[in-house]
PDB file of C-alpha atoms in Angstrom:
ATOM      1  CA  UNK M 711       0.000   0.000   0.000  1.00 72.00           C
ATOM      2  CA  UNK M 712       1.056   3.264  -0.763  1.00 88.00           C
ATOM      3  CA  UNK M 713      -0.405   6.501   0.793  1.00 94.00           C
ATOM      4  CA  UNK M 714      -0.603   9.559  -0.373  1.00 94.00           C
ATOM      5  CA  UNK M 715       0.736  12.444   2.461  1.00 96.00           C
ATOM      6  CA  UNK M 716       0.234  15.696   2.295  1.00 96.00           C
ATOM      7  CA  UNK M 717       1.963  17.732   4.434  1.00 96.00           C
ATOM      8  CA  UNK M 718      -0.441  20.032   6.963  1.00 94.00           C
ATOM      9  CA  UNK M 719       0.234  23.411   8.626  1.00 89.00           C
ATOM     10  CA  UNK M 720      -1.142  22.902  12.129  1.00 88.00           C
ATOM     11  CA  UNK M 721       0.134  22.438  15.609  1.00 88.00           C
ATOM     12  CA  UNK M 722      -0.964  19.009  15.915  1.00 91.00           C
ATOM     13  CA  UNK M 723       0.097  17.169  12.917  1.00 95.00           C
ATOM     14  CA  UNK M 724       2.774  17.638   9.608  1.00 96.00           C
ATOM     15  CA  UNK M 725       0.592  15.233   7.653  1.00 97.00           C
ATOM     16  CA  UNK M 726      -1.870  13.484   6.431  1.00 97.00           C
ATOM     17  CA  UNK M 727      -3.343  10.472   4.092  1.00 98.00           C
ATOM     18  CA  UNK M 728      -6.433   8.863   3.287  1.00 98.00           C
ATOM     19  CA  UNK M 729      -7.574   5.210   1.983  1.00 97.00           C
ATOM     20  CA  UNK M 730     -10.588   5.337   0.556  1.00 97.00           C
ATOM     21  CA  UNK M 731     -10.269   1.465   0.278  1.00 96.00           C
ATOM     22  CA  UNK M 732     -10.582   1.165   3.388  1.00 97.00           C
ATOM     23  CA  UNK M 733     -11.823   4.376   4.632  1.00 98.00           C
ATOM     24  CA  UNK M 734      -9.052   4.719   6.859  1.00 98.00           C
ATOM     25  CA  UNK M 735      -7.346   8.623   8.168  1.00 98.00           C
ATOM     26  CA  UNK M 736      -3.337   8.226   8.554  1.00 98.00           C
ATOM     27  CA  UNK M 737      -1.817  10.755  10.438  1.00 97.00           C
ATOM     28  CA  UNK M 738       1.644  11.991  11.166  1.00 96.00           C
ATOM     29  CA  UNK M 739       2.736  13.810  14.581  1.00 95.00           C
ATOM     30  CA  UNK M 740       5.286  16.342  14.605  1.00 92.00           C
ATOM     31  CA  UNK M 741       7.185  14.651  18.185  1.00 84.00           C
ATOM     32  CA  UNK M 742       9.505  11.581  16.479  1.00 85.00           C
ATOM     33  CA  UNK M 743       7.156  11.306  13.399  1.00 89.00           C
ATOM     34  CA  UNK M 744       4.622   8.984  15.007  1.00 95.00           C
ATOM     35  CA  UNK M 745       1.841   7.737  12.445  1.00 96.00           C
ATOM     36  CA  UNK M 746      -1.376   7.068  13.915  1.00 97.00           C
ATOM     37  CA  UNK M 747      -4.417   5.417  11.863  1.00 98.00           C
ATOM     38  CA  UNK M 748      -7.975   5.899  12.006  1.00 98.00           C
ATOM     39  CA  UNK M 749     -10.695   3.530  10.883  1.00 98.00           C
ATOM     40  CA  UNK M 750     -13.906   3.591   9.734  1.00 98.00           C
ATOM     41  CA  UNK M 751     -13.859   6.903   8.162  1.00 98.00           C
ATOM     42  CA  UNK M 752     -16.198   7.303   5.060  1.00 98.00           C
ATOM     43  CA  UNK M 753     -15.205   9.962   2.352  1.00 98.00           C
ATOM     44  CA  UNK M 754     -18.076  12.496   4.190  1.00 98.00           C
ATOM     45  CA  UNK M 755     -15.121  12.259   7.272  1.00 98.00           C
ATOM     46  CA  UNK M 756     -12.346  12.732   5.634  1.00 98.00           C
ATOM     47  CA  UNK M 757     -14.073  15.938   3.654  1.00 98.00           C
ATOM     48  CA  UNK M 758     -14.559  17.075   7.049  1.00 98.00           C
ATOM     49  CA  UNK M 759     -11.549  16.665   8.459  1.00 98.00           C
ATOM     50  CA  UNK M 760      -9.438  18.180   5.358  1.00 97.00           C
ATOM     51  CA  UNK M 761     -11.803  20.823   4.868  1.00 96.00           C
ATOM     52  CA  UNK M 762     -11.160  24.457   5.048  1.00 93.00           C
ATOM     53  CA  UNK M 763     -10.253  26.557   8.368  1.00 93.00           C
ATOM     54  CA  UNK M 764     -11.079  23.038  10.446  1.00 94.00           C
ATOM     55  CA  UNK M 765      -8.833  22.577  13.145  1.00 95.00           C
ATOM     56  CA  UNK M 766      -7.078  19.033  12.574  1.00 95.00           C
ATOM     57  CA  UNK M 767      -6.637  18.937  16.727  1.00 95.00           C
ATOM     58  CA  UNK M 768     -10.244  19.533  17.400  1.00 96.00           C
ATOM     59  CA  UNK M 769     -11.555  16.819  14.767  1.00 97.00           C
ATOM     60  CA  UNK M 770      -9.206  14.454  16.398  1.00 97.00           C
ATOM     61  CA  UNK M 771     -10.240  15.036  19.536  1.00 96.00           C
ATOM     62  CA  UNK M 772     -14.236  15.445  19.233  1.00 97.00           C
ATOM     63  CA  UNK M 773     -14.824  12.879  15.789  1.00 98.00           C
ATOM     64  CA  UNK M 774     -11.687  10.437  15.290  1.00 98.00           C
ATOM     65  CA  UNK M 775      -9.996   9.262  18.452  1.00 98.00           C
ATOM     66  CA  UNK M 776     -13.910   7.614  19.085  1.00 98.00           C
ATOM     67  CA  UNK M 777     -13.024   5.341  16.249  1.00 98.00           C
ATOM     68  CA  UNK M 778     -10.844   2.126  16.047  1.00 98.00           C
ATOM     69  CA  UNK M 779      -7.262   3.438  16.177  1.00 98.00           C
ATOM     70  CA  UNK M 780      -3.497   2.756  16.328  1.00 97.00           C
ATOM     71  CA  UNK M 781      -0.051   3.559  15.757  1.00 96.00           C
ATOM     72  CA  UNK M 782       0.920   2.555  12.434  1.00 94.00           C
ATOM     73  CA  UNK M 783       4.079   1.059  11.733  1.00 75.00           C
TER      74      UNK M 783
END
């Protein structure tokens, strides 16, 4: 699998992927460049989370850590 990152301006991460195969959220933290994954994410979250003036921090907290996650290696 290959992922497509885009890098992110925001305090909490530097970057971020999607698999729409899987509807899963990868995510990359600035501290050591942990990757985190988050599943069960349907294109209508992903929208959300990418979209404009959204604070990547905030969805994390309120909408994503709720689903099934991990660190990915």
């Amino acid at each position: 699998m290959t992922l497509d990152w885009r890098p992110v301006e925001s305090v909490r991460i530097v970057a971020e992927a999607y698999d729409p195969d899987t509807e899963t959220i990868y995510v990359e933290f600035p501290k050591g460049g942990v990757q985190w994954w988050y599943s069960a994410c349907p294109p209508d979250v992903w929208e959300q989370f990418t979209a404009d003036g959204q604070s990547r921090g905030q969805f994390i907290h309120q909408v994503l850590n709720s689903k099934p996650n991990g660190r990915f290696a």
